[in-house]
Short mmCIF file of C-alpha atoms in Angstrom, two decimals:
data_model
loop_
_atom_site.label_atom_id
_atom_site.label_comp_id
_atom_site.label_asym_id
_atom_site.label_seq_id
_atom_site.Cartn_x
_atom_site.Cartn_y
_atom_site.Cartn_z
CA MET A 146 230.03 56.02 -150.80
CA CYS A 147 232.46 57.21 -153.41
CA GLY A 148 235.90 58.70 -152.96
CA LEU A 149 236.90 62.17 -154.14
CA SER A 150 240.41 63.58 -154.25
CA GLY A 151 242.38 66.16 -156.14
CA ALA A 152 244.75 69.09 -156.08
CA ALA A 153 244.66 72.71 -157.19
CA GLY A 154 247.29 75.37 -157.69
CA TRP A 155 250.57 75.61 -159.59
CA LEU A 156 250.91 71.84 -160.03
CA THR A 157 254.21 70.08 -160.63
CA VAL A 158 255.32 66.47 -161.02
CA LYS A 159 255.35 66.21 -157.20
CA GLU A 160 251.61 66.97 -157.01
CA GLU A 161 250.93 64.70 -159.99
CA LYS A 162 252.46 61.78 -158.08
CA ALA A 163 250.46 62.70 -154.97
CA VAL A 164 247.20 62.74 -156.96
CA LYS A 165 247.94 59.32 -158.45
CA THR A 166 248.66 57.99 -154.95
CA LEU A 167 245.42 59.52 -153.63
CA LEU A 168 243.54 57.81 -156.45
CA ILE A 169 244.90 54.45 -155.29
CA PHE A 170 244.17 55.16 -151.61
CA SER A 171 240.68 56.38 -152.46
CA GLN A 172 239.74 53.09 -154.12
CA ILE A 173 238.79 51.84 -150.67
CA ARG A 174 235.71 54.05 -151.21
CA GLY A 175 234.76 52.34 -154.48
CA THR A 176 236.08 50.25 -157.36
CA ASP A 177 233.08 50.13 -159.72
CA SER A 178 234.60 52.91 -161.85
CA THR A 179 237.44 55.41 -161.70
CA GLY A 180 237.91 58.79 -163.29
CA ILE A 181 240.24 61.76 -163.27
CA ALA A 182 240.23 65.16 -164.93
CA SER A 183 242.75 67.91 -165.36
CA VAL A 184 242.25 71.60 -165.99
CA GLY A 185 245.19 73.12 -167.78
CA ARG A 186 246.66 76.56 -167.48
CA ASN A 187 246.16 77.26 -171.20
CA ILE A 188 242.98 78.86 -172.47
CA ILE A 189 241.50 77.41 -175.67
CA ASN A 190 238.49 79.11 -177.32
CA GLY A 191 237.86 81.10 -174.15
CA TYR A 192 237.99 78.09 -171.79
CA ARG A 193 240.67 76.23 -169.91
CA ASP A 194 241.96 73.01 -171.51
CA VAL A 195 240.05 70.19 -169.76
CA LYS A 196 240.91 66.51 -170.16
CA VAL A 197 238.90 63.64 -168.67
CA ALA A 198 239.77 59.94 -168.38
CA LYS A 199 237.27 57.37 -167.08
CA ASP A 200 237.04 53.59 -167.02
CA VAL A 201 235.06 50.83 -165.38
CA GLY A 202 236.90 49.19 -162.51
CA PRO A 203 239.65 50.16 -160.08
CA PRO A 204 242.33 52.80 -160.77
CA TYR A 205 244.92 50.45 -162.20
CA TYR A 206 242.52 49.66 -165.09
CA LEU A 207 242.53 53.37 -165.95
CA TRP A 208 246.31 53.75 -165.67
CA ASP A 209 246.83 51.62 -168.80
CA THR A 210 244.82 53.95 -171.06
CA LYS A 211 246.00 56.71 -173.38
CA SER A 212 243.33 59.04 -171.99
CA PHE A 213 244.91 58.72 -168.52
CA ASP A 214 248.30 59.73 -169.94
CA ARG A 215 246.74 62.76 -171.68
CA VAL A 216 245.27 64.01 -168.39
CA PHE A 217 248.80 64.50 -167.05
CA HIS A 218 250.26 65.94 -170.25
CA GLY A 219 250.92 69.66 -170.17
CA THR A 220 250.82 72.18 -167.36
CA ASN A 221 247.78 71.84 -165.12
CA GLN A 222 246.20 73.86 -162.36
CA LEU A 223 243.62 71.32 -161.16
CA TYR A 224 243.22 67.56 -160.83
CA LEU A 225 239.87 66.08 -159.80
CA SER A 226 239.61 62.33 -159.28
CA HIS A 227 236.76 60.04 -158.30
CA ASN A 228 236.38 56.39 -157.31
CA ARG A 229 232.79 55.21 -157.67
CA SER A 230 230.92 52.78 -155.52
CA ARG A 231 227.77 52.15 -157.53
CA THR A 232 224.55 52.89 -155.64
CA VAL A 233 222.26 53.84 -158.54
CA GLY A 234 222.82 53.19 -162.22
CA GLU A 235 225.13 50.82 -164.03
CA ALA A 236 228.89 50.60 -163.61
CA ASN A 237 229.91 52.02 -166.99
CA ARG A 238 231.95 54.90 -168.44
CA LYS A 239 228.89 57.10 -168.91
CA ASN A 240 228.10 56.98 -165.18
CA ALA A 241 231.72 57.33 -164.08
CA HIS A 242 232.85 60.70 -162.71
CA PRO A 243 234.10 63.36 -163.22
CA PHE A 244 231.46 64.71 -165.58
CA LEU A 245 232.13 67.35 -168.21
CA LEU A 246 228.97 69.12 -169.37
CA ASP A 247 229.74 71.94 -171.78
CA HIS A 248 232.29 73.97 -169.80
CA ILE A 249 231.36 72.66 -166.34
CA LEU A 250 233.46 69.95 -164.67
CA GLY A 251 232.15 68.16 -161.60
CA ALA A 252 231.90 65.06 -159.46
CA HIS A 253 229.75 64.23 -156.47
CA ASN A 254 229.42 61.82 -153.61
CA GLY A 255 226.07 60.12 -153.14
CA THR A 256 222.88 60.05 -155.20
CA LEU A 257 221.35 63.11 -156.85
CA ASP A 258 217.57 62.99 -156.78
CA ASN A 259 215.48 65.03 -159.23
CA MET A 260 218.58 66.06 -161.17
CA ASN A 261 216.50 66.91 -164.26
CA LYS A 262 214.65 69.61 -162.33
#
């Protein structure tokens, strides 16, 4: 199964470091892909500022990307991270979590059957 971790609240650098550490610890649950998202305190066009970074492989692959740096830029109120152990579907960025669909951010553990219904 996959690993989920995160933090919510008035987040500071202390919580940012904790989330990064949790992402490393959580890789024991899966290294096929890694993703993290942040929800900022600022509202843009009626929605919170959401940033997502995903890559194939373990967390340290993701850490070397600009998108990972952008997730932690600014003032955030939520971090959601996910380490994927592939059960269904390919190990690629499209299938990596978290997902951002319109204004909905999410991640899950396990397989979703009949998701189109």
